[in-house]
CSV table of C-alpha atoms in Angstrom, one decimal:
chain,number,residue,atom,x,y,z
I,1,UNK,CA,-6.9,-18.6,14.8
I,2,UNK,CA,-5.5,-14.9,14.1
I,3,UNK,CA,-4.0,-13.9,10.4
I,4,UNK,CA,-0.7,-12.8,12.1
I,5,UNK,CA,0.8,-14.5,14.8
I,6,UNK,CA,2.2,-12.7,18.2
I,7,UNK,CA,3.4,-14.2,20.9
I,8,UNK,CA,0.7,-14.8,23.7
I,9,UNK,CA,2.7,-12.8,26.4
I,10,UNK,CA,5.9,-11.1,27.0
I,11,UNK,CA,7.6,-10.0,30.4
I,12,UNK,CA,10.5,-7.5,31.4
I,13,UNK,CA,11.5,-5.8,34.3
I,14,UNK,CA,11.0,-2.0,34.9
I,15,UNK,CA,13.6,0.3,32.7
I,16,UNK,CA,13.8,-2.9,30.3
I,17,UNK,CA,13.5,-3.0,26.7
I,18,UNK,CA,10.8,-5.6,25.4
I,19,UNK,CA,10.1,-6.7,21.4
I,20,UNK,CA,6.6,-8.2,20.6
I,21,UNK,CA,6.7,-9.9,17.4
I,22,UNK,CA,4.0,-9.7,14.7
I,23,UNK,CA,4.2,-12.8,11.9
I,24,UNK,CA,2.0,-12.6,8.6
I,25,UNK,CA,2.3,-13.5,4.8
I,26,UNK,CA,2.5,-11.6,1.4
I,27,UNK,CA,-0.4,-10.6,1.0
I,28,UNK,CA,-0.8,-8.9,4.5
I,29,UNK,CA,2.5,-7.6,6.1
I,30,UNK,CA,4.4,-8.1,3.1
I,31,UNK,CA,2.8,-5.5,1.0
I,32,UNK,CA,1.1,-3.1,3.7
I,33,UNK,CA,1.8,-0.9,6.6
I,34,UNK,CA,1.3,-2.2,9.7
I,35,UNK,CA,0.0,-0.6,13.3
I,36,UNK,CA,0.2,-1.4,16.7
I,37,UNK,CA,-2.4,-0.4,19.5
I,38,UNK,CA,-2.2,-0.4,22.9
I,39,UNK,CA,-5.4,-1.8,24.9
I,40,UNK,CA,-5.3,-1.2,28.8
I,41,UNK,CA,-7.8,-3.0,30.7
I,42,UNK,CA,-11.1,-2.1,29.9
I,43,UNK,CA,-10.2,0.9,27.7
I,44,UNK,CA,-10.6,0.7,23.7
I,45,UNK,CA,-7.8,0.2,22.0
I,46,UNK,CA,-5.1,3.1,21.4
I,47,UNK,CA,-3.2,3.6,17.8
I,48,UNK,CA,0.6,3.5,19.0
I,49,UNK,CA,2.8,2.8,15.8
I,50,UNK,CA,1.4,3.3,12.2
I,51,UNK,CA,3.0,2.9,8.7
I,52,UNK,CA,5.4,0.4,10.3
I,53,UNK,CA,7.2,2.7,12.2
I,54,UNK,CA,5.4,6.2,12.7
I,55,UNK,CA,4.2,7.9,15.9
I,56,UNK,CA,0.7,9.6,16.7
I,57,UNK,CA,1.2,12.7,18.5
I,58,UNK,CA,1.4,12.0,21.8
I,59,UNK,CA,3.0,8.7,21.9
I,60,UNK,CA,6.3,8.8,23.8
I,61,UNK,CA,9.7,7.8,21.5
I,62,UNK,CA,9.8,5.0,24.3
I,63,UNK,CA,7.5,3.0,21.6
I,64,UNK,CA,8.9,1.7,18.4
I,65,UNK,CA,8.0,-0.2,15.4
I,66,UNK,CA,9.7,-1.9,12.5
I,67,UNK,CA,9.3,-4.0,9.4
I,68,UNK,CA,11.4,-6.8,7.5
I,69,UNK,CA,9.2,-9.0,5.1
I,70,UNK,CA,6.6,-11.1,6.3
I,71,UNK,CA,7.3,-9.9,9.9
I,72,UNK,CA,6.9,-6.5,12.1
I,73,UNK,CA,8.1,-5.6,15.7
I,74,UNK,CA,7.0,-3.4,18.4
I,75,UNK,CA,10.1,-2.9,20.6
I,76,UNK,CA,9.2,-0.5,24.0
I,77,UNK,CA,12.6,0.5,25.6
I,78,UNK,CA,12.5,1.6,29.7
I,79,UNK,CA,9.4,0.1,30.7
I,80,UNK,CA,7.1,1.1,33.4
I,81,UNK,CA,4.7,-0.9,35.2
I,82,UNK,CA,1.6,1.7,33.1
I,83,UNK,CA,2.8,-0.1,30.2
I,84,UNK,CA,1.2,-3.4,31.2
I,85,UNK,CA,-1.6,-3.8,28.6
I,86,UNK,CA,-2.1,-6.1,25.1
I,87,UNK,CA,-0.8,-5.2,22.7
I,88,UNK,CA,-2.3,-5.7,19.1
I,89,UNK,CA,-0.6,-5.8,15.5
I,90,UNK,CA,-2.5,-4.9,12.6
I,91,UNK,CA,-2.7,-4.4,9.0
I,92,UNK,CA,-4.6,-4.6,5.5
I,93,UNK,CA,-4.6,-8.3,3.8
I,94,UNK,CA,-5.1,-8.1,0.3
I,95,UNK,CA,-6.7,-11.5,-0.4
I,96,UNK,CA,-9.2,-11.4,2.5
I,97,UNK,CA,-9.9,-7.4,1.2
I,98,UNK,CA,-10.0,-7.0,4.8
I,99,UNK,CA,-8.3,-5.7,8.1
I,100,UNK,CA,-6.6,-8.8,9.9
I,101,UNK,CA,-5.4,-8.2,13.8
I,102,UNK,CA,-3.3,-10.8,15.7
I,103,UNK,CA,-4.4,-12.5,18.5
I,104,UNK,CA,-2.9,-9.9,21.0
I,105,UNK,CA,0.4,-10.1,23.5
I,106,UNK,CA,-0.1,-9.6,27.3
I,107,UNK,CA,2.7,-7.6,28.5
I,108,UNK,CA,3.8,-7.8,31.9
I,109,UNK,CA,6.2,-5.6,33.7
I,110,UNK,CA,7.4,-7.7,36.6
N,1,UNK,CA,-11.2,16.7,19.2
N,2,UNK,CA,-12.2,14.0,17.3
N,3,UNK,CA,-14.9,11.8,18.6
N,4,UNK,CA,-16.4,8.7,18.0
N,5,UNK,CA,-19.6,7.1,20.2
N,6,UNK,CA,-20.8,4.0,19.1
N,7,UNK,CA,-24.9,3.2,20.4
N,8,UNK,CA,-27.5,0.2,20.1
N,9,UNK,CA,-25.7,-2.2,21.6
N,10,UNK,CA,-28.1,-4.9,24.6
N,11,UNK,CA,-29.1,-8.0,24.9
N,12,UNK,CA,-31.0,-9.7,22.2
N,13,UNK,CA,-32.1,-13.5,21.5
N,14,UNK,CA,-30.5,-16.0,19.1
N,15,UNK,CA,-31.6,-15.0,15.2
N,16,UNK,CA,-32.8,-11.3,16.3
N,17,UNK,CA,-31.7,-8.2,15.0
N,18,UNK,CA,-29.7,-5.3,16.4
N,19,UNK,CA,-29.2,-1.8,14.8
N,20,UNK,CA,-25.5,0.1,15.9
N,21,UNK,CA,-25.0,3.6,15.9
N,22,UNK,CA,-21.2,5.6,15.7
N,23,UNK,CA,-21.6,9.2,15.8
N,24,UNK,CA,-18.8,11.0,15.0
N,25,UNK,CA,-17.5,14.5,15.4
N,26,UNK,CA,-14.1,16.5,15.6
N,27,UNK,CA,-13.4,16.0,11.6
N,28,UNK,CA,-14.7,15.9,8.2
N,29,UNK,CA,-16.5,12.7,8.3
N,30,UNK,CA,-17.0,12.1,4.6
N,31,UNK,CA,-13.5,12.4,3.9
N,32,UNK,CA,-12.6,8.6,6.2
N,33,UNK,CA,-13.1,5.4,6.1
N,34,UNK,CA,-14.6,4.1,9.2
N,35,UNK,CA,-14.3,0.7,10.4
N,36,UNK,CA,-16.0,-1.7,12.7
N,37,UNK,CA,-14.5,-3.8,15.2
N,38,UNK,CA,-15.1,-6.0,17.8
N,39,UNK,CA,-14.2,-7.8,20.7
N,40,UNK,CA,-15.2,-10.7,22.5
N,41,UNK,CA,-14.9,-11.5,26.5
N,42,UNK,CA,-11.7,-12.0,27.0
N,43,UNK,CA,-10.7,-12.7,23.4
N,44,UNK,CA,-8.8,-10.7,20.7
N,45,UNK,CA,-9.6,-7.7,18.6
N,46,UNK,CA,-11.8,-8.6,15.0
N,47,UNK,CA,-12.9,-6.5,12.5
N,48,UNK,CA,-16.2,-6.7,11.2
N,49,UNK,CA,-16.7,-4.1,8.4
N,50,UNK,CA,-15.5,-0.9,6.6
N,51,UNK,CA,-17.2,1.4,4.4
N,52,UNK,CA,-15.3,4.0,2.2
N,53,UNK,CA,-16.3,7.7,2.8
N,54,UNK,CA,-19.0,8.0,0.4
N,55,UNK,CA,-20.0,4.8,0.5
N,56,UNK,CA,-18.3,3.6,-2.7
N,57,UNK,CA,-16.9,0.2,-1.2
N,58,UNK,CA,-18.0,-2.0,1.7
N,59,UNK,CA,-16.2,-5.0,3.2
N,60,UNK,CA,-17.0,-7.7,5.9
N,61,UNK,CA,-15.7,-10.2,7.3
N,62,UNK,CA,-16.5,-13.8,6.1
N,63,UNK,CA,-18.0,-14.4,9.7
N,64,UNK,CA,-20.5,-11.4,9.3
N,65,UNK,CA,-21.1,-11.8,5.1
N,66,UNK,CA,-24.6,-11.6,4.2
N,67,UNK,CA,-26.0,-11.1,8.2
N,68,UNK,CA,-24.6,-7.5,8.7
N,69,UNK,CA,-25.0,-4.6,6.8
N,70,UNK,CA,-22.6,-1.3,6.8
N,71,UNK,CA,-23.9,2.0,6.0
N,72,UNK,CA,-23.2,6.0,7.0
N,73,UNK,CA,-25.1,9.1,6.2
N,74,UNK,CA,-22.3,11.8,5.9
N,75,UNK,CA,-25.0,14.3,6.8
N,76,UNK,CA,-25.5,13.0,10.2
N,77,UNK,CA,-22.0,12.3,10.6
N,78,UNK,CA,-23.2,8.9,11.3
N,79,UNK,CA,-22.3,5.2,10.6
N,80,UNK,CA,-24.1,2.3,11.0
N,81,UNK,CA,-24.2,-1.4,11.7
N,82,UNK,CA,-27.6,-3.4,10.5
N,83,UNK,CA,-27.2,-7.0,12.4
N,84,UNK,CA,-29.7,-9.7,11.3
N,85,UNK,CA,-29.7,-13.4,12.2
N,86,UNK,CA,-27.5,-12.6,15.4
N,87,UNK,CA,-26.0,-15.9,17.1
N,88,UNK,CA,-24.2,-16.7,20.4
N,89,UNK,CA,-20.9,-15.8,18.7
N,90,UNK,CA,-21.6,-12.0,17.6
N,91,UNK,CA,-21.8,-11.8,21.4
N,92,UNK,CA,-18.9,-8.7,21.9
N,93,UNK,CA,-18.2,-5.2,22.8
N,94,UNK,CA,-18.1,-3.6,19.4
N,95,UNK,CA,-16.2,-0.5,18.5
N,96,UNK,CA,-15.9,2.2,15.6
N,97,UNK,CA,-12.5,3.1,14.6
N,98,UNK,CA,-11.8,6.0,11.9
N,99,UNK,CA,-9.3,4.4,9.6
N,100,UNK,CA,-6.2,7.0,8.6
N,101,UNK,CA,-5.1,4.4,5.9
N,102,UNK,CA,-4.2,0.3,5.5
N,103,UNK,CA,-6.7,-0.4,8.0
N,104,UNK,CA,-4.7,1.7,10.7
N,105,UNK,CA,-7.6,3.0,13.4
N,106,UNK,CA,-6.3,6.1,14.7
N,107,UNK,CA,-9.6,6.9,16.7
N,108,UNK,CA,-11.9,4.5,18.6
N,109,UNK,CA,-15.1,5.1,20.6
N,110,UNK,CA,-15.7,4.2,23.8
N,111,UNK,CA,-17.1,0.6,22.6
N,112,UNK,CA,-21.2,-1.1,22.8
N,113,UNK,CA,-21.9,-4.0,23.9
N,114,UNK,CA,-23.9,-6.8,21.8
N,115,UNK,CA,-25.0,-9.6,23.9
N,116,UNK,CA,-26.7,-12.6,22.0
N,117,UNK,CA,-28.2,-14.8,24.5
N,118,UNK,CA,-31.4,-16.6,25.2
């Protein structure tokens, strides 16, 4: 049982726009910056969004994140079939003093 | 570049005790946080540990408390992961991440895996 909740999978056609939701608390989302990663098949995983909504060099503006509350998104706008991967939120939770992941979102480009 | 290669990892029986290596390069190592972080077969991500960059503060995980030990020598540009009374459950691919800030990994090795099995 992760400390934030995503959605198991999520599914779009190629050139779609997908969200992947990422659910957590106050003392975890609520009062930190969040990140996304990327984690193709047998790769380690890859930073992708950071302070909620900030880019690493190298990461196409296809990939966005946000925050609202207890709740983050990763939204990926014209999606290719190299974006099929998991997808993993994560952040800093204050009462655990501790980094807490959620379980990870299997996207599928159809 | 920045680079981070994680050693140590094999197969080892039920209360035995494994040693992991993450050697870094690329950046000033004493100046991150470097995290631990693991993965099961076909299960999720999990972090393990951190350790500040001189060593001030180290945090586990409830599931690893007072079996694994964090520790880095800045002189090596080295971290390490001590892992006593191993069971079934520590059985993973484990991975060192640099941590740019809130637990964000901006760099991971390539991953070692820990197999715990009689």
């Amino acid at each position: 049982q992760s400390v934030l909740t995503q959605p198991p999978s999520v599914s779009a056609a190629p050139g779609q726009k997908v969200t992947i939701s990422c659910s957590g608390s106050s003392s975890n989302i609520a009062d930190n910056y969040v990140s996304w990663y990327q984690q193709l098949p047998g790769t380690a995983p890859k930073l992708l969004i950071f302070d909620n909504n900030k880019r690493p060099s190298g990461i196409p503006d296809r990939f966005s994140g946000s925050k609202s509350g207890t709740s983050a998104t990763l939204g990926i706008t014209g999606l290719q079939t190299g974006d099929e991967a998991d997808y993993y939120c994560g952040t800093w939770d204050n009462s655990l003093s501790g980094v807490v992941f959620g379980g990870g979102t299997k996207l599928s480009v159809l | 570049e920045v680079q981070l290669v994680e050693s140590g990892g094999g197969l080892v029986k039920p209360g035995g005790s494994l040693r992991l290596s993450c050697v870094a390069s690329g950046f000033t190592f004493s100046h991150y946080t470097i995290n631990w972080v693991r993965q099961a077969p076909g299960k999720g991500l999990e972090w393990v540990s951190s350790i500040t960059g001189a060593s001030t503060y180290k945090y586990y995980a409830d599931s690893v408390k007072g079996r694994f030990t964090i520790s880095r020598d800045n002189a090596k540009n080295s971290l390490y992961l001590q892992m006593n009374s191993l069971r079934a459950d520590d059985t993973a691919v484990y991975y060192c991440a640099r941590d740019q800030g809130w637990g964000s990994g901006d760099y991971w090795g390539q991953g070692t895996l820990v197999t715990v099995s009689s």
